[in-house]
Coordinates of C-alpha atoms in Angstrom, one line a residue:
Chain J
M30 CA -17.6 34.5 7.5
N31 CA -18.2 30.8 8.0
T32 CA -19.7 30.3 4.5
L33 CA -16.8 32.3 3.1
L34 CA -14.2 30.0 4.7
Q35 CA -16.2 27.0 3.6
K36 CA -16.3 28.2 0.0
L37 CA -12.6 28.9 0.1
A38 CA -11.9 25.4 1.4
V39 CA -14.1 23.7 -1.1
D40 CA -12.9 25.7 -4.1
N41 CA -9.3 25.1 -3.1
G42 CA -9.6 21.6 -1.8
L43 CA -6.3 20.2 -3.0
I44 CA -4.3 23.3 -2.0
L45 CA -5.8 23.2 1.5
S46 CA -4.9 19.5 1.8
F47 CA -1.2 20.4 1.1
A48 CA -1.4 22.9 3.9
I49 CA -3.1 20.5 6.3
V50 CA -0.8 17.6 5.7
G51 CA 2.2 20.0 5.9
L52 CA 1.0 21.1 9.3
V53 CA 0.5 17.5 10.5
V54 CA 4.0 16.5 9.3
F55 CA 5.4 19.5 11.1
C56 CA 3.7 18.7 14.4
S57 CA 4.7 15.0 14.0
G58 CA 8.3 15.9 13.5
F59 CA 8.1 18.0 16.6
L60 CA 6.5 15.3 18.7
S61 CA 9.0 12.7 17.3
R62 CA 12.0 14.8 18.5
K63 CA 10.6 16.1 21.8
L64 CA 8.5 13.3 23.0
T65 CA 10.2 10.2 21.7
F66 CA 13.7 11.7 21.1
G67 CA 13.6 10.5 17.5
R68 CA 12.9 6.9 18.4
V69 CA 9.5 6.9 16.7
Q70 CA 9.7 8.3 13.2
G71 CA 7.9 11.5 12.4
S72 CA 6.1 9.9 9.5
A73 CA 4.8 7.1 11.7
I74 CA 3.3 9.6 14.1
A75 CA 1.8 11.5 11.2
I76 CA 0.1 8.4 9.9
L77 CA -1.3 7.6 13.3
I78 CA -2.6 11.2 13.6
G79 CA -4.1 10.8 10.1
L80 CA -5.9 7.5 11.1
T81 CA -7.1 9.2 14.3
L82 CA -8.5 12.1 12.3
A83 CA -10.1 9.6 9.9
Y84 CA -11.8 8.0 12.8
V85 CA -13.1 11.3 14.1
G86 CA -14.3 12.3 10.6
G87 CA -16.0 8.9 10.1
R88 CA -17.8 9.3 13.5
M89 CA -18.9 12.8 12.7
T90 CA -20.3 12.1 9.2
G91 CA -21.1 8.4 9.2
G92 CA -19.4 8.3 5.8
S93 CA -16.8 5.9 4.5
K94 CA -14.0 8.3 3.6
G95 CA -12.8 9.4 7.0
L96 CA -12.0 13.1 7.3
A97 CA -12.5 13.6 3.5
D98 CA -16.3 13.3 4.1
L99 CA -16.4 16.6 5.8
A100 CA -17.0 19.2 3.0
F101 CA -14.2 21.4 4.5
F102 CA -11.6 18.6 4.0
S103 CA -12.9 17.1 0.8
G104 CA -9.7 17.9 -1.0
L105 CA -8.0 15.1 0.9
A106 CA -9.9 12.6 -1.2
L107 CA -7.9 13.9 -4.2
M108 CA -4.5 14.2 -2.5
G109 CA -4.7 10.8 -0.8
G110 CA -6.8 9.1 -3.5
N111 CA -5.6 6.3 -5.7
M112 CA -4.5 8.5 -8.6
L113 CA -1.9 10.6 -6.8
R114 CA -0.9 7.7 -4.5
D115 CA 0.0 5.5 -7.4
F116 CA 1.6 8.4 -9.3
A117 CA 3.9 9.1 -6.2
I118 CA 4.6 5.4 -5.8
V119 CA 5.7 5.1 -9.5
A120 CA 7.9 8.2 -9.0
T121 CA 9.8 6.4 -6.2
A122 CA 10.9 3.8 -8.7
F123 CA 13.5 6.4 -9.8
E124 CA 15.4 5.4 -6.6
V125 CA 15.5 1.7 -7.3
Q126 CA 18.8 0.1 -8.0
P127 CA 18.0 -2.3 -10.9
A128 CA 20.6 -4.8 -9.7
E129 CA 19.1 -5.1 -6.2
A130 CA 15.6 -5.5 -7.6
K131 CA 16.6 -8.1 -10.1
R132 CA 18.5 -10.2 -7.5
A133 CA 15.5 -10.2 -5.1
G134 CA 12.9 -10.6 -7.9
W135 CA 12.4 -14.3 -7.4
I136 CA 12.1 -14.2 -3.6
G137 CA 9.6 -11.3 -4.1
A138 CA 7.5 -13.5 -6.3
V139 CA 7.6 -16.4 -3.8
A140 CA 6.6 -14.0 -1.0
L141 CA 3.8 -12.7 -3.2
L142 CA 2.4 -16.3 -3.6
I143 CA 2.7 -17.0 0.1
G144 CA 1.1 -13.6 0.8
T145 CA -1.9 -14.7 -1.2
F146 CA -2.3 -18.3 0.0
L147 CA -1.6 -17.8 3.7
P148 CA -4.1 -14.9 4.4
F149 CA -6.7 -16.8 2.3
I150 CA -6.3 -20.0 4.4
I151 CA -6.5 -18.0 7.6
G152 CA -9.5 -16.1 6.5
V153 CA -11.3 -19.2 5.3
S154 CA -10.5 -21.1 8.5
I155 CA -11.7 -18.4 10.9
A156 CA -14.8 -17.8 8.8
Y157 CA -15.4 -21.6 9.1
A158 CA -14.9 -21.4 12.9
F159 CA -17.5 -18.6 13.0
G160 CA -20.1 -20.8 11.4
Y161 CA -19.8 -20.1 7.6
R162 CA -20.2 -23.3 5.7
D163 CA -20.9 -22.4 2.0
A164 CA -18.0 -22.2 -0.4
I165 CA -19.0 -18.8 -1.8
S166 CA -19.0 -17.0 1.6
L167 CA -15.8 -18.8 2.8
T168 CA -14.0 -17.9 -0.4
T169 CA -15.2 -14.2 -0.3
I170 CA -14.1 -13.7 3.3
G171 CA -10.8 -15.5 2.5
A172 CA -10.3 -13.2 -0.5
G173 CA -11.0 -10.1 1.6
T174 CA -8.2 -11.2 3.9
V175 CA -5.8 -10.9 0.9
T176 CA -6.7 -7.3 0.2
Y177 CA -9.9 -5.3 0.6
I178 CA -10.2 -5.1 -3.2
V179 CA -9.8 -8.8 -3.8
G180 CA -12.7 -9.5 -1.4
P181 CA -15.5 -7.5 -3.2
V182 CA -14.1 -8.4 -6.7
T183 CA -14.2 -12.1 -5.8
G184 CA -17.6 -11.9 -4.0
A185 CA -19.1 -10.2 -7.1
A186 CA -17.6 -12.8 -9.4
I187 CA -18.9 -15.8 -7.6
G188 CA -22.2 -14.3 -6.3
A189 CA -21.7 -13.7 -2.6
S190 CA -24.3 -11.9 -0.5
S191 CA -23.8 -8.2 0.1
E192 CA -23.5 -8.9 3.9
V193 CA -20.5 -11.2 3.3
I194 CA -19.0 -8.8 0.8
T195 CA -19.2 -6.0 3.4
L196 CA -17.5 -8.3 5.9
S197 CA -14.7 -9.1 3.5
I198 CA -14.0 -5.4 2.9
A199 CA -14.0 -4.8 6.6
V200 CA -11.4 -7.6 7.1
G201 CA -9.2 -6.2 4.3
V202 CA -9.4 -2.6 5.5
F203 CA -8.6 -3.5 9.1
K204 CA -5.7 -5.6 7.9
A205 CA -4.3 -2.7 5.9
I206 CA -4.6 -0.3 8.9
L207 CA -3.0 -2.9 11.2
V208 CA -0.1 -3.2 8.7
M209 CA 0.3 0.6 8.6
V210 CA 0.4 0.9 12.4
T211 CA 2.4 -2.2 13.3
T212 CA 5.1 -2.2 10.6
P213 CA 7.4 0.3 12.4
M214 CA 7.0 -1.6 15.6
L215 CA 7.7 -5.0 14.0
A216 CA 10.5 -3.7 11.7
K217 CA 13.3 -5.1 13.9
F218 CA 11.6 -8.5 14.3
M219 CA 11.0 -8.7 10.5
H220 CA 14.6 -7.7 9.7
L221 CA 13.3 -4.8 7.5
K222 CA 16.5 -3.1 6.4
T223 CA 17.6 -4.2 3.0
P224 CA 15.9 -3.8 -0.5
R225 CA 15.5 -7.6 -0.5
S226 CA 13.8 -7.7 2.9
A227 CA 11.5 -4.9 1.8
M228 CA 10.5 -6.9 -1.3
V229 CA 9.7 -9.9 0.9
F230 CA 7.6 -7.7 3.1
G231 CA 5.8 -6.1 0.1
G232 CA 4.9 -9.6 -1.1
L233 CA 3.7 -11.0 2.2
A234 CA 2.0 -8.0 3.8
G235 CA -0.1 -7.3 0.8
T236 CA -2.3 -4.2 0.2
V237 CA -0.5 -1.3 -1.4
S238 CA -2.0 1.1 1.2
G239 CA -0.7 -0.9 4.1
V240 CA 2.7 -1.6 2.7
S241 CA 3.2 2.0 1.4
A242 CA 2.3 3.6 4.7
G243 CA 4.0 0.9 6.8
L244 CA 7.3 1.3 4.9
A245 CA 7.0 5.1 4.8
A246 CA 6.7 5.1 8.6
T247 CA 9.7 2.7 8.9
D248 CA 12.4 3.6 6.3
R249 CA 11.6 5.8 3.3
S250 CA 14.4 4.4 1.2
L251 CA 12.8 0.9 1.3
V252 CA 9.5 2.2 -0.1
P253 CA 10.1 1.6 -3.8
Y254 CA 11.2 -2.0 -3.3
G255 CA 8.2 -3.0 -1.2
A256 CA 5.8 -1.2 -3.4
L257 CA 7.2 -2.8 -6.5
V258 CA 6.1 -6.2 -5.3
A259 CA 3.0 -5.2 -3.4
T260 CA 1.4 -3.6 -6.4
F261 CA 1.1 -7.0 -8.0
H262 CA -0.8 -8.3 -4.9
T263 CA -4.3 -7.2 -5.7
G264 CA -4.0 -8.4 -9.3
L265 CA -2.7 -11.8 -8.3
G266 CA -5.4 -12.1 -5.6
C267 CA -8.2 -11.2 -8.1
L268 CA -6.7 -13.8 -10.5
L269 CA -6.5 -16.7 -8.0
A270 CA -9.4 -16.2 -5.5
P271 CA -12.4 -16.4 -7.8
S272 CA -10.8 -19.3 -9.8
L273 CA -8.3 -21.7 -8.3
L274 CA -8.9 -20.9 -4.6
Y275 CA -12.7 -21.0 -5.1
F276 CA -12.5 -24.4 -6.7
I277 CA -10.3 -25.7 -3.9
V278 CA -12.7 -24.4 -1.2
R279 CA -15.7 -25.8 -3.1
A280 CA -14.0 -29.2 -3.3
L281 CA -13.3 -29.2 0.4
V282 CA -16.7 -28.3 1.8
Chain S
M12 CA 13.1 21.2 -17.9
P13 CA 11.4 19.5 -14.9
L14 CA 8.2 19.2 -16.8
Y15 CA 9.8 16.7 -19.1
G16 CA 10.5 14.5 -16.1
T17 CA 6.9 14.8 -14.9
A18 CA 5.6 14.1 -18.4
L19 CA 7.9 11.1 -18.7
L20 CA 6.6 9.9 -15.3
A21 CA 3.0 10.4 -16.4
G22 CA 3.7 8.5 -19.7
C23 CA 5.1 5.5 -17.7
H24 CA 2.2 5.7 -15.3
L25 CA -0.4 5.6 -18.0
T26 CA 1.3 3.0 -20.1
G27 CA 1.8 0.7 -17.0
I28 CA -1.9 1.1 -15.9
L29 CA -3.0 0.4 -19.5
L30 CA -0.8 -2.7 -19.8
G31 CA -2.1 -3.9 -16.3
E32 CA -5.6 -3.4 -17.5
L33 CA -5.0 -5.4 -20.7
L34 CA -3.2 -8.1 -18.7
G35 CA -6.3 -8.3 -16.5
R36 CA -8.6 -8.7 -19.5
A37 CA -6.3 -11.3 -21.1
L38 CA -6.4 -13.3 -17.9
G39 CA -10.2 -12.8 -17.5
V40 CA -9.8 -10.9 -14.2
Q41 CA -12.0 -7.9 -13.2
A42 CA -9.0 -6.0 -12.0
N43 CA -5.8 -4.3 -13.0
V44 CA -3.0 -6.8 -12.8
G45 CA 0.2 -5.1 -11.5
G46 CA -0.3 -1.9 -13.5
V47 CA 1.6 0.3 -11.0
G48 CA 4.3 -2.3 -10.8
I49 CA 4.7 -2.4 -14.6
A50 CA 4.8 1.4 -14.6
M51 CA 7.6 1.3 -12.0
L52 CA 9.6 -1.2 -14.1
L53 CA 9.1 1.1 -17.2
L54 CA 10.4 4.1 -15.3
I55 CA 13.4 2.1 -14.0
A56 CA 14.2 1.1 -17.6
V57 CA 13.7 4.6 -19.0
R58 CA 16.1 6.0 -16.3
F59 CA 18.6 3.3 -17.1
Y60 CA 18.6 4.0 -20.9
G61 CA 18.4 7.7 -20.4
H62 CA 21.6 7.7 -18.4
K63 CA 23.3 5.3 -20.7
H64 CA 22.6 7.4 -23.8
G65 CA 22.8 10.7 -22.0
W66 CA 19.5 12.2 -23.0
L67 CA 18.1 12.3 -19.4
Q68 CA 19.1 15.6 -17.8
V69 CA 19.3 16.4 -14.1
K70 CA 16.8 19.2 -14.6
S71 CA 14.3 16.7 -16.0
E72 CA 14.9 14.3 -13.2
E73 CA 13.8 17.0 -10.7
G74 CA 10.3 16.6 -12.2
V75 CA 10.2 13.0 -11.0
N76 CA 12.0 13.5 -7.7
Y77 CA 9.5 16.1 -6.6
W78 CA 6.7 13.6 -6.9
A79 CA 8.7 10.9 -5.2
A80 CA 9.3 13.4 -2.3
L81 CA 5.5 14.0 -2.1
Y82 CA 5.1 10.3 -1.5
I83 CA 4.9 10.5 2.3
P84 CA 2.5 13.5 2.4
V85 CA 0.2 11.7 -0.1
V86 CA 0.3 8.6 2.1
I87 CA -0.6 10.7 5.2
A88 CA -3.5 12.2 3.3
M89 CA -4.5 8.6 2.4
A90 CA -4.4 7.6 6.1
M91 CA -6.8 10.5 6.8
Q92 CA -9.5 9.1 4.6
Q93 CA -9.4 5.4 5.6
N94 CA -12.6 3.9 6.8
V95 CA -11.3 3.5 10.4
V96 CA -14.7 3.4 12.0
K97 CA -15.8 0.5 9.8
A98 CA -12.6 -1.3 10.3
L99 CA -12.9 -1.1 14.1
S100 CA -16.6 -1.9 14.2
G101 CA -16.4 -5.1 12.2
G102 CA -17.0 -7.5 15.1
P103 CA -14.8 -10.3 16.6
M104 CA -14.4 -12.3 13.4
V105 CA -13.0 -9.3 11.4
L106 CA -10.6 -8.3 14.2
L107 CA -9.5 -11.9 14.8
T108 CA -8.9 -12.6 11.1
A109 CA -6.9 -9.5 10.5
I110 CA -4.8 -9.8 13.6
A111 CA -4.1 -13.5 12.9
T112 CA -3.1 -12.7 9.3
V113 CA -0.8 -9.9 10.1
T114 CA 0.8 -12.0 12.8
A115 CA 1.3 -15.0 10.6
C116 CA 2.7 -12.8 7.7
A117 CA 5.0 -10.9 10.0
G118 CA 6.3 -14.3 11.2
C119 CA 6.9 -15.4 7.6
V120 CA 8.7 -12.2 6.7
S121 CA 10.9 -12.6 9.7
F122 CA 11.6 -16.2 8.8
I123 CA 12.6 -15.5 5.2
N124 CA 14.6 -12.4 6.0
R125 CA 16.6 -14.1 8.7
R126 CA 18.0 -16.3 6.0
E127 CA 19.5 -13.2 4.2
V128 CA 23.1 -13.7 5.3
V129 CA 25.0 -13.0 2.1
T130 CA 23.7 -9.5 1.5
A131 CA 23.4 -8.5 5.2
D132 CA 26.7 -6.7 5.1
E133 CA 25.4 -4.3 2.5
A134 CA 22.7 -3.0 4.8
P135 CA 24.4 0.2 6.0
K136 CA 24.4 1.4 2.4
N137 CA 20.7 2.1 2.7

């Protein structure tokens, strides 16, 4: 019986994921209404449940893909993987009002630049405080603070040690998760309510995963505006970190 | 037919990713530069011209809207496969760096968004 279920789950991975996520969304909606009287959005609770399950999965298997490392739930890797995530993000562009996006385009670009430099400076400073002195390690950790893809790309380009690269990924992943969890709580403080404000947020918060989940948990209608800017984040980081930013750090230390 | 919409979406997606990849190569970067963002801009443009010239039908749009509606479930599935264990076991430097960055960036977002006075009255529209 057990092997039968296992085979069913593995052969129908994606379909099973739709059912599991549906169940999680249903439970979250119920908790949102009954426990918080609608104050905490259902999708915010669903993302928290998802992260908790990812923790449990990671603990059980020792793998890097959360719940998706359990053979039974391997379909989640496809449903929540980059391909479908980006496809769904592109689809939300259908809701964008071109006039709104055009008007806030320049401030989005400014936010994108600050969102690259500010985390980098913080990452480098803290790494320095923790005893790192060579330009390569400092730059790699700073790059990881931008997004968890910029870290390893930069580290590989300038020849960082694998220990430092791992560290830079950890910083980026933790930042992304922190953005997912704290965005709904900080939404009021950040004045997240207009398309323009979402574009500023998308540029500064960085990481598509953090921004997309954070906005999903806050206000679904803001998602396309934030994502539109955030999707340039990794590219810009990969462009600046191993070149301009690395040269600046090397000149300073 | 809804499939036309989904095919259109797929076309924009692939073109955007390809252009992002080419842009990355042109800049000498080992990454896709804004591919998804370019795909989004393409889709916005296609929708705009489709409406203007009347060849984009409501039925076709359903094929895009369905995927947009799947956005939140996909993000939840994404949350389920984050490397949370690694993120939490990164040691004090990792935790401190991430927390300091998120705090500073949230402060910046707040600072910039507080300046948005002119358009604030349009907020309820969303």
